[in-house]
PDB file of C-alpha atoms and ligand atoms in Angstrom:
ATOM      1  CA  MET A   1      -9.318   2.515 -28.796  1.00 60.00           C
ATOM      2  CA  GLU A   2      -8.068   0.429 -25.900  1.00 86.00           C
ATOM      3  CA  GLU A   3      -4.894   1.296 -24.001  1.00 94.00           C
ATOM      4  CA  PHE A   4      -3.524   4.745 -24.738  1.00 97.00           C
ATOM      5  CA  ILE A   5      -0.708   6.117 -22.618  1.00 98.00           C
ATOM      6  CA  VAL A   6       0.392   9.733 -22.277  1.00 98.00           C
ATOM      7  CA  THR A   7       3.422  10.414 -20.064  1.00 98.00           C
ATOM      8  CA  ILE A   8       4.517  13.722 -18.546  1.00 98.00           C
ATOM      9  CA  ASP A   9       7.922  13.701 -16.910  1.00 98.00           C
ATOM     10  CA  GLY A  10       9.862  16.621 -15.517  1.00 96.00           C
ATOM     11  CA  PRO A  11      11.289  18.187 -12.365  1.00 94.00           C
ATOM     12  CA  ALA A  12       9.340  19.179  -9.241  1.00 88.00           C
ATOM     13  CA  GLY A  13       7.014  22.109  -9.800  1.00 88.00           C
ATOM     14  CA  SER A  14       7.165  22.192 -13.593  1.00 93.00           C
ATOM     15  CA  GLY A  15       3.354  22.042 -13.720  1.00 92.00           C
ATOM     16  CA  LYS A  16       2.985  18.339 -14.525  1.00 95.00           C
ATOM     17  CA  SER A  17       0.002  17.610 -12.304  1.00 93.00           C
ATOM     18  CA  THR A  18      -1.916  20.789 -13.222  1.00 94.00           C
ATOM     19  CA  ILE A  19      -1.508  20.034 -16.918  1.00 97.00           C
ATOM     20  CA  ALA A  20      -2.148  16.288 -16.564  1.00 98.00           C
ATOM     21  CA  LYS A  21      -5.429  16.914 -14.713  1.00 97.00           C
ATOM     22  CA  ILE A  22      -6.682  19.240 -17.458  1.00 98.00           C
ATOM     23  CA  ILE A  23      -5.721  16.823 -20.235  1.00 98.00           C
ATOM     24  CA  ALA A  24      -7.325  13.915 -18.329  1.00 98.00           C
ATOM     25  CA  LYS A  25     -10.596  15.826 -18.035  1.00 97.00           C
ATOM     26  CA  LYS A  26     -10.521  16.960 -21.671  1.00 98.00           C
ATOM     27  CA  TYR A  27      -9.928  13.472 -23.112  1.00 97.00           C
ATOM     28  CA  LYS A  28     -11.639  11.451 -20.329  1.00 97.00           C
ATOM     29  CA  PHE A  29      -8.356   9.720 -19.474  1.00 97.00           C
ATOM     30  CA  THR A  30      -7.519   8.261 -16.075  1.00 96.00           C
ATOM     31  CA  TYR A  31      -4.933  10.454 -14.329  1.00 97.00           C
ATOM     32  CA  LEU A  32      -2.219   8.850 -12.229  1.00 97.00           C
ATOM     33  CA  ASP A  33      -0.001  11.074 -10.076  1.00 97.00           C
ATOM     34  CA  THR A  34       2.975   8.764  -9.503  1.00 97.00           C
ATOM     35  CA  GLY A  35       4.795  11.293  -7.300  1.00 96.00           C
ATOM     36  CA  ALA A  36       1.946  10.932  -4.789  1.00 97.00           C
ATOM     37  CA  MET A  37       2.692   7.200  -4.578  1.00 98.00           C
ATOM     38  CA  TYR A  38       6.337   7.892  -3.638  1.00 98.00           C
ATOM     39  CA  ARG A  39       5.076  10.498  -1.179  1.00 98.00           C
ATOM     40  CA  MET A  40       2.850   7.917   0.552  1.00 98.00           C
ATOM     41  CA  ILE A  41       5.800   5.589   1.092  1.00 98.00           C
ATOM     42  CA  ALA A  42       7.881   8.554   2.319  1.00 98.00           C
ATOM     43  CA  LEU A  43       5.136   9.476   4.802  1.00 98.00           C
ATOM     44  CA  TYR A  44       5.068   5.917   6.137  1.00 98.00           C
ATOM     45  CA  ALA A  45       8.879   5.901   6.469  1.00 98.00           C
ATOM     46  CA  LEU A  46       8.767   9.219   8.321  1.00 97.00           C
ATOM     47  CA  GLU A  47       5.994   8.203  10.714  1.00 97.00           C
ATOM     48  CA  ASN A  48       7.601   4.844  11.474  1.00 97.00           C
ATOM     49  CA  ASN A  49      11.215   6.033  11.681  1.00 96.00           C
ATOM     50  CA  ILE A  50      12.317   3.623   8.968  1.00 97.00           C
ATOM     51  CA  ASP A  51      16.085   3.429   8.507  1.00 96.00           C
ATOM     52  CA  LEU A  52      16.531   3.914   4.743  1.00 94.00           C
ATOM     53  CA  GLU A  53      19.857   2.078   4.817  1.00 94.00           C
ATOM     54  CA  ASP A  54      18.287  -1.057   6.322  1.00 96.00           C
ATOM     55  CA  LYS A  55      17.194  -3.427   3.531  1.00 94.00           C
ATOM     56  CA  ILE A  56      15.090  -5.610   5.843  1.00 97.00           C
ATOM     57  CA  ALA A  57      13.290  -2.597   7.268  1.00 97.00           C
ATOM     58  CA  ILE A  58      12.593  -1.417   3.687  1.00 97.00           C
ATOM     59  CA  LYS A  59      11.225  -4.826   2.698  1.00 96.00           C
ATOM     60  CA  ASN A  60       8.977  -4.931   5.772  1.00 97.00           C
ATOM     61  CA  MET A  61       7.814  -1.405   5.070  1.00 98.00           C
ATOM     62  CA  LEU A  62       6.845  -2.337   1.499  1.00 98.00           C
ATOM     63  CA  ASP A  63       5.036  -5.467   2.716  1.00 97.00           C
ATOM     64  CA  ASN A  64       3.144  -3.351   5.249  1.00 96.00           C
ATOM     65  CA  THR A  65       1.999  -0.534   2.980  1.00 97.00           C
ATOM     66  CA  LYS A  66      -1.174  -0.782   0.962  1.00 97.00           C
ATOM     67  CA  LEU A  67      -1.745   2.110  -1.410  1.00 97.00           C
ATOM     68  CA  ASP A  68      -5.161   2.875  -2.849  1.00 96.00           C
ATOM     69  CA  ILE A  69      -6.085   5.694  -5.170  1.00 95.00           C
ATOM     70  CA  VAL A  70      -9.755   6.537  -5.482  1.00 93.00           C
ATOM     71  CA  GLU A  71     -10.801   9.563  -7.552  1.00 86.00           C
ATOM     72  CA  ASN A  72      -7.493  11.330  -7.003  1.00 85.00           C
ATOM     73  CA  LYS A  73      -7.621  10.751  -3.244  1.00 95.00           C
ATOM     74  CA  PHE A  74      -4.711   8.844  -1.763  1.00 98.00           C
ATOM     75  CA  PHE A  75      -5.156   6.180   0.914  1.00 98.00           C
ATOM     76  CA  LEU A  76      -2.262   4.719   2.881  1.00 98.00           C
ATOM     77  CA  ASN A  77      -3.398   1.546   4.661  1.00 98.00           C
ATOM     78  CA  GLY A  78      -6.966   2.796   4.456  1.00 97.00           C
ATOM     79  CA  LYS A  79      -6.294   6.331   5.744  1.00 98.00           C
ATOM     80  CA  ASP A  80      -6.808   9.350   3.486  1.00 98.00           C
ATOM     81  CA  VAL A  81      -3.393  11.085   3.409  1.00 98.00           C
ATOM     82  CA  SER A  82      -4.034  13.321   0.364  1.00 97.00           C
ATOM     83  CA  GLU A  83      -3.214  16.499   2.314  1.00 95.00           C
ATOM     84  CA  GLU A  84      -0.387  15.157   4.482  1.00 96.00           C
ATOM     85  CA  ILE A  85       1.687  13.915   1.535  1.00 97.00           C
ATOM     86  CA  ARG A  86       1.976  17.489   0.171  1.00 92.00           C
ATOM     87  CA  THR A  87       3.568  19.011   3.257  1.00 91.00           C
ATOM     88  CA  PRO A  88       7.198  20.284   3.227  1.00 86.00           C
ATOM     89  CA  LYS A  89       8.195  17.600   5.770  1.00 92.00           C
ATOM     90  CA  VAL A  90       7.232  14.867   3.284  1.00 95.00           C
ATOM     91  CA  SER A  91       8.825  16.757   0.364  1.00 89.00           C
ATOM     92  CA  ALA A  92      12.054  16.825   2.371  1.00 88.00           C
ATOM     93  CA  VAL A  93      12.321  13.028   2.629  1.00 92.00           C
ATOM     94  CA  VAL A  94      10.670  11.823  -0.567  1.00 94.00           C
ATOM     95  CA  SER A  95      13.700  11.984  -2.899  1.00 91.00           C
ATOM     96  CA  PRO A  96      15.906   9.623  -0.856  1.00 92.00           C
ATOM     97  CA  VAL A  97      12.934   7.245  -0.501  1.00 96.00           C
ATOM     98  CA  ALA A  98      12.291   7.351  -4.276  1.00 95.00           C
ATOM     99  CA  ALA A  99      15.952   6.530  -4.919  1.00 93.00           C
ATOM    100  CA  ILE A 100      15.565   3.065  -3.302  1.00 96.00           C
ATOM    101  CA  LYS A 101      15.382   0.316  -5.910  1.00 96.00           C
ATOM    102  CA  GLU A 102      12.908  -1.901  -3.999  1.00 97.00           C
ATOM    103  CA  VAL A 103      10.525   1.030  -3.560  1.00 97.00           C
ATOM    104  CA  ARG A 104      10.633   1.741  -7.308  1.00 97.00           C
ATOM    105  CA  VAL A 105      10.034  -1.890  -8.271  1.00 97.00           C
ATOM    106  CA  LYS A 106       6.859  -2.027  -6.177  1.00 97.00           C
ATOM    107  CA  LEU A 107       5.508   1.301  -7.396  1.00 98.00           C
ATOM    108  CA  VAL A 108       6.340   0.777 -11.080  1.00 98.00           C
ATOM    109  CA  ASP A 109       4.451  -2.563 -10.971  1.00 97.00           C
ATOM    110  CA  LEU A 110       1.481  -0.827  -9.410  1.00 97.00           C
ATOM    111  CA  GLN A 111       1.594   1.989 -11.999  1.00 98.00           C
ATOM    112  CA  ARG A 112       1.522  -0.522 -14.866  1.00 97.00           C
ATOM    113  CA  GLU A 113      -1.265  -2.492 -13.214  1.00 96.00           C
ATOM    114  CA  ILE A 114      -3.443   0.589 -12.666  1.00 95.00           C
ATOM    115  CA  SER A 115      -2.982   1.763 -16.287  1.00 95.00           C
ATOM    116  CA  LYS A 116      -3.457  -1.627 -17.939  1.00 93.00           C
ATOM    117  CA  GLY A 117      -5.930  -1.565 -20.801  1.00 94.00           C
ATOM    118  CA  LYS A 118      -6.978   2.017 -20.064  1.00 95.00           C
ATOM    119  CA  LYS A 119      -6.490   5.438 -21.510  1.00 97.00           C
ATOM    120  CA  THR A 120      -4.203   6.957 -18.929  1.00 98.00           C
ATOM    121  CA  ILE A 121      -2.072  10.038 -18.419  1.00 98.00           C
ATOM    122  CA  LEU A 122       0.683   9.590 -15.856  1.00 98.00           C
ATOM    123  CA  ASP A 123       3.100  12.169 -14.507  1.00 98.00           C
ATOM    124  CA  GLY A 124       6.413  11.545 -12.771  1.00 97.00           C
ATOM    125  CA  ARG A 125      10.128  11.312 -13.474  1.00 95.00           C
ATOM    126  CA  ASP A 126      10.655   7.985 -15.259  1.00 97.00           C
ATOM    127  CA  ILE A 127       7.305   7.307 -16.892  1.00 98.00           C
ATOM    128  CA  GLY A 128       8.400   7.789 -20.526  1.00 98.00           C
ATOM    129  CA  THR A 129      11.823   6.218 -19.961  1.00 97.00           C
ATOM    130  CA  VAL A 130      11.152   3.217 -17.684  1.00 97.00           C
ATOM    131  CA  VAL A 131       7.486   2.660 -16.818  1.00 98.00           C
ATOM    132  CA  PHE A 132       6.052   3.057 -20.335  1.00 98.00           C
ATOM    133  CA  PRO A 133       8.909   3.264 -22.856  1.00 98.00           C
ATOM    134  CA  ASN A 134       6.365   2.563 -25.638  1.00 97.00           C
ATOM    135  CA  ALA A 135       3.883   5.253 -24.573  1.00 98.00           C
ATOM    136  CA  ASP A 136       1.771   6.849 -27.300  1.00 98.00           C
ATOM    137  CA  VAL A 137       2.673  10.445 -26.415  1.00 98.00           C
ATOM    138  CA  LYS A 138       5.600  11.526 -24.239  1.00 98.00           C
ATOM    139  CA  ILE A 139       6.074  14.996 -22.815  1.00 98.00           C
ATOM    140  CA  TYR A 140       9.075  16.377 -20.933  1.00 98.00           C
ATOM    141  CA  LEU A 141       7.915  19.461 -19.057  1.00 97.00           C
ATOM    142  CA  VAL A 142      10.518  21.856 -17.686  1.00 96.00           C
ATOM    143  CA  ALA A 143      10.627  25.328 -16.049  1.00 96.00           C
ATOM    144  CA  SER A 144      13.308  27.365 -14.312  1.00 95.00           C
ATOM    145  CA  PRO A 145      13.961  26.552 -10.606  1.00 96.00           C
ATOM    146  CA  GLU A 146      12.961  30.110  -9.596  1.00 95.00           C
ATOM    147  CA  GLU A 147       9.632  29.886 -11.422  1.00 94.00           C
ATOM    148  CA  ARG A 148       8.975  26.477  -9.884  1.00 95.00           C
ATOM    149  CA  ALA A 149       9.807  27.732  -6.378  1.00 95.00           C
ATOM    150  CA  ASN A 150       7.352  30.601  -6.787  1.00 94.00           C
ATOM    151  CA  ARG A 151       4.604  28.199  -7.866  1.00 91.00           C
ATOM    152  CA  ARG A 152       5.210  25.843  -4.910  1.00 89.00           C
ATOM    153  CA  LEU A 153       5.236  28.807  -2.512  1.00 93.00           C
ATOM    154  CA  LYS A 154       1.884  29.964  -3.880  1.00 92.00           C
ATOM    155  CA  GLU A 155       0.445  26.442  -3.443  1.00 88.00           C
ATOM    156  CA  TYR A 156       1.670  26.295   0.158  1.00 88.00           C
ATOM    157  CA  LYS A 157       0.218  29.767   0.916  1.00 92.00           C
ATOM    158  CA  GLU A 158      -3.165  28.749  -0.513  1.00 92.00           C
ATOM    159  CA  LYS A 159      -3.173  25.724   1.781  1.00 87.00           C
ATOM    160  CA  GLY A 160      -2.003  27.745   4.801  1.00 90.00           C
ATOM    161  CA  VAL A 161       1.302  25.832   4.992  1.00 87.00           C
ATOM    162  CA  GLU A 162       4.163  27.998   6.258  1.00 89.00           C
ATOM    163  CA  ALA A 163       7.154  28.261   3.927  1.00 90.00           C
ATOM    164  CA  ASP A 164       9.620  30.870   2.657  1.00 93.00           C
ATOM    165  CA  TYR A 165      10.989  31.400  -0.860  1.00 96.00           C
ATOM    166  CA  GLU A 166      14.650  30.656  -0.109  1.00 96.00           C
ATOM    167  CA  SER A 167      13.990  27.327   1.584  1.00 94.00           C
ATOM    168  CA  VAL A 168      11.461  26.246  -1.074  1.00 93.00           C
ATOM    169  CA  LEU A 169      14.008  27.106  -3.806  1.00 95.00           C
ATOM    170  CA  ALA A 170      16.764  25.234  -1.955  1.00 95.00           C
ATOM    171  CA  SER A 171      14.508  22.196  -1.503  1.00 90.00           C
ATOM    172  CA  ILE A 172      13.583  22.201  -5.221  1.00 93.00           C
ATOM    173  CA  LYS A 173      17.242  22.386  -6.255  1.00 94.00           C
ATOM    174  CA  GLU A 174      18.168  19.628  -3.847  1.00 92.00           C
ATOM    175  CA  ARG A 175      15.378  17.374  -5.145  1.00 88.00           C
ATOM    176  CA  ASP A 176      16.380  18.116  -8.766  1.00 92.00           C
ATOM    177  CA  PHE A 177      19.907  17.061  -7.909  1.00 93.00           C
ATOM    178  CA  ILE A 178      18.923  13.812  -6.157  1.00 90.00           C
ATOM    179  CA  ASP A 179      16.245  12.911  -8.741  1.00 89.00           C
ATOM    180  CA  SER A 180      18.499  13.450 -11.750  1.00 92.00           C
ATOM    181  CA  THR A 181      21.730  11.943 -10.410  1.00 94.00           C
ATOM    182  CA  ARG A 182      20.361   8.825  -8.684  1.00 91.00           C
ATOM    183  CA  GLU A 183      21.345   5.423 -10.023  1.00 92.00           C
ATOM    184  CA  GLU A 184      17.820   4.004 -10.299  1.00 91.00           C
ATOM    185  CA  SER A 185      15.679   5.503 -13.090  1.00 93.00           C
ATOM    186  CA  PRO A 186      16.989   9.069 -12.874  1.00 93.00           C
ATOM    187  CA  LEU A 187      14.945  11.984 -14.142  1.00 94.00           C
ATOM    188  CA  MET A 188      15.770  12.420 -17.803  1.00 94.00           C
ATOM    189  CA  LYS A 189      14.126  13.195 -21.102  1.00 97.00           C
ATOM    190  CA  ALA A 190      13.180  10.159 -23.184  1.00 97.00           C
ATOM    191  CA  GLU A 191      14.698  10.432 -26.648  1.00 97.00           C
ATOM    192  CA  ASP A 192      11.270  10.564 -28.263  1.00 97.00           C
ATOM    193  CA  ALA A 193       9.672  12.961 -25.729  1.00 98.00           C
ATOM    194  CA  HIS A 194       8.475  16.429 -26.725  1.00 98.00           C
ATOM    195  CA  GLU A 195      10.169  19.013 -24.508  1.00 97.00           C
ATOM    196  CA  ILE A 196       8.003  21.928 -23.387  1.00 97.00           C
ATOM    197  CA  ASP A 197       9.223  24.861 -21.256  1.00 95.00           C
ATOM    198  CA  SER A 198       6.315  25.995 -19.094  1.00 92.00           C
ATOM    199  CA  SER A 199       8.132  29.067 -17.702  1.00 91.00           C
ATOM    200  CA  ILE A 200       7.525  30.875 -20.969  1.00 88.00           C
ATOM    201  CA  MET A 201       4.032  29.556 -21.708  1.00 93.00           C
ATOM    202  CA  SER A 202       0.586  29.810 -20.116  1.00 93.00           C
ATOM    203  CA  ILE A 203      -1.214  26.693 -18.882  1.00 95.00           C
ATOM    204  CA  GLU A 204      -3.598  26.967 -21.863  1.00 97.00           C
ATOM    205  CA  GLU A 205      -0.705  27.103 -24.315  1.00 97.00           C
ATOM    206  CA  VAL A 206       0.917  24.011 -22.806  1.00 97.00           C
ATOM    207  CA  VAL A 207      -2.426  22.143 -22.902  1.00 98.00           C
ATOM    208  CA  GLU A 208      -2.903  23.185 -26.524  1.00 98.00           C
ATOM    209  CA  GLU A 209       0.520  21.936 -27.557  1.00 98.00           C
ATOM    210  CA  ILE A 210       0.068  18.574 -25.817  1.00 98.00           C
ATOM    211  CA  SER A 211      -3.432  18.252 -27.309  1.00 98.00           C
ATOM    212  CA  LYS A 212      -1.919  18.597 -30.777  1.00 98.00           C
ATOM    213  CA  TYR A 213       0.372  15.625 -30.152  1.00 98.00           C
ATOM    214  CA  ILE A 214      -2.512  13.554 -28.750  1.00 98.00           C
ATOM    215  CA  ASP A 215      -4.901  14.467 -31.581  1.00 97.00           C
ATOM    216  CA  LYS A 216      -2.276  13.583 -34.143  1.00 96.00           C
ATOM    217  CA  LYS A 217      -1.735  10.188 -32.552  1.00 94.00           C
ATOM    218  CA  ILE A 218      -5.449   9.480 -32.178  1.00 91.00           C
ATOM    219  CA  GLY A 219      -5.981  10.631 -35.740  1.00 84.00           C
ATOM    220  CA  ALA A 220      -8.540  13.268 -34.683  1.00 68.00           C
TER     221      ALA A 220
HETATM  222  O1  LIG B 301       6.169  15.023  -8.458  1.00 93.54           O
HETATM  223  P1  LIG B 301       6.381  15.054  -6.952  1.00 93.54           P
HETATM  224  O2  LIG B 301       7.104  16.269  -6.475  1.00 93.54           O
HETATM  225  O3  LIG B 301       5.131  14.809  -6.174  1.00 93.54           O
HETATM  226  O4  LIG B 301       7.334  13.786  -6.685  1.00 93.54           O
HETATM  227  C1  LIG B 301       7.800  13.475  -5.402  1.00 93.54           C
HETATM  228  C2  LIG B 301       9.137  12.746  -5.475  1.00 93.54           C
HETATM  229  O5  LIG B 301       8.950  11.434  -5.983  1.00 93.54           O
HETATM  230  C3  LIG B 301      10.198  13.399  -6.344  1.00 93.54           C
HETATM  231  O6  LIG B 301      11.208  13.987  -5.548  1.00 93.54           O
HETATM  232  C4  LIG B 301      10.784  12.298  -7.166  1.00 93.54           C
HETATM  233  C5  LIG B 301       9.947  11.094  -6.902  1.00 93.54           C
HETATM  234  N1  LIG B 301       9.320  10.524  -8.095  1.00 93.54           N
HETATM  235  C6  LIG B 301      10.047   9.571  -8.780  1.00 93.54           C
HETATM  236  O7  LIG B 301      11.179   9.284  -8.424  1.00 93.54           O
HETATM  237  N2  LIG B 301       9.489   8.944  -9.836  1.00 93.54           N
HETATM  238  C7  LIG B 301       8.239   9.242 -10.246  1.00 93.54           C
HETATM  239  N3  LIG B 301       7.712   8.598 -11.287  1.00 93.54           N
HETATM  240  C8  LIG B 301       7.513  10.252  -9.581  1.00 93.54           C
HETATM  241  C9  LIG B 301       8.095  10.888  -8.503  1.00 93.54           C
END
């Protein structure tokens, strides 16, 4: 088997990356966290005070950012920013950055390039709809906003990042709104995606259901 693409799309905190990592390990697939790529650009914009309305500034920013991903570590112009891109300050600016067409064009190209000829599982918002509309298996993973806020809060606590439930919930709802109403590649379920609600299932159950779709496709 050569290229084999599994896509997991869904809103922030629905469990996409947790599930994708497990599936990647189980099937020896490459895992690509596309949200982290948008987060790297958002971090650069934040640190360099980039005006998101200024097309020339956006073009220069994209020309000046080199993204490398090595074993699930994220490097922005050679610097490991894997921790920094997960902070609430980056989460707060990433949705407007991801809504910019030029940013998406660059990152979608990179996503296709990285996955070319490989067995890959990618998670994001537009992977099954725009990046790989012919993917072998497509999943649309959802969960209630409250459940997702609790999960993010737990992640922040484990990392020692200060955050409170109300503001995490508000930030999740705001990102859902921007991500699903934007003009460029909004978050939506691909017609042929399997929808899974992770608020009513354990991680193992979600992995099992996705594995069934993969096994069926592989013919295992
Ligand atoms: O999955 P995440 O929370 O790390 O994603 C960060 C942001 O990036 C999210 O608000 C939407 C955006 N994103 C996107 O627009 N398209 C993708 N394929 C992945 C993420």
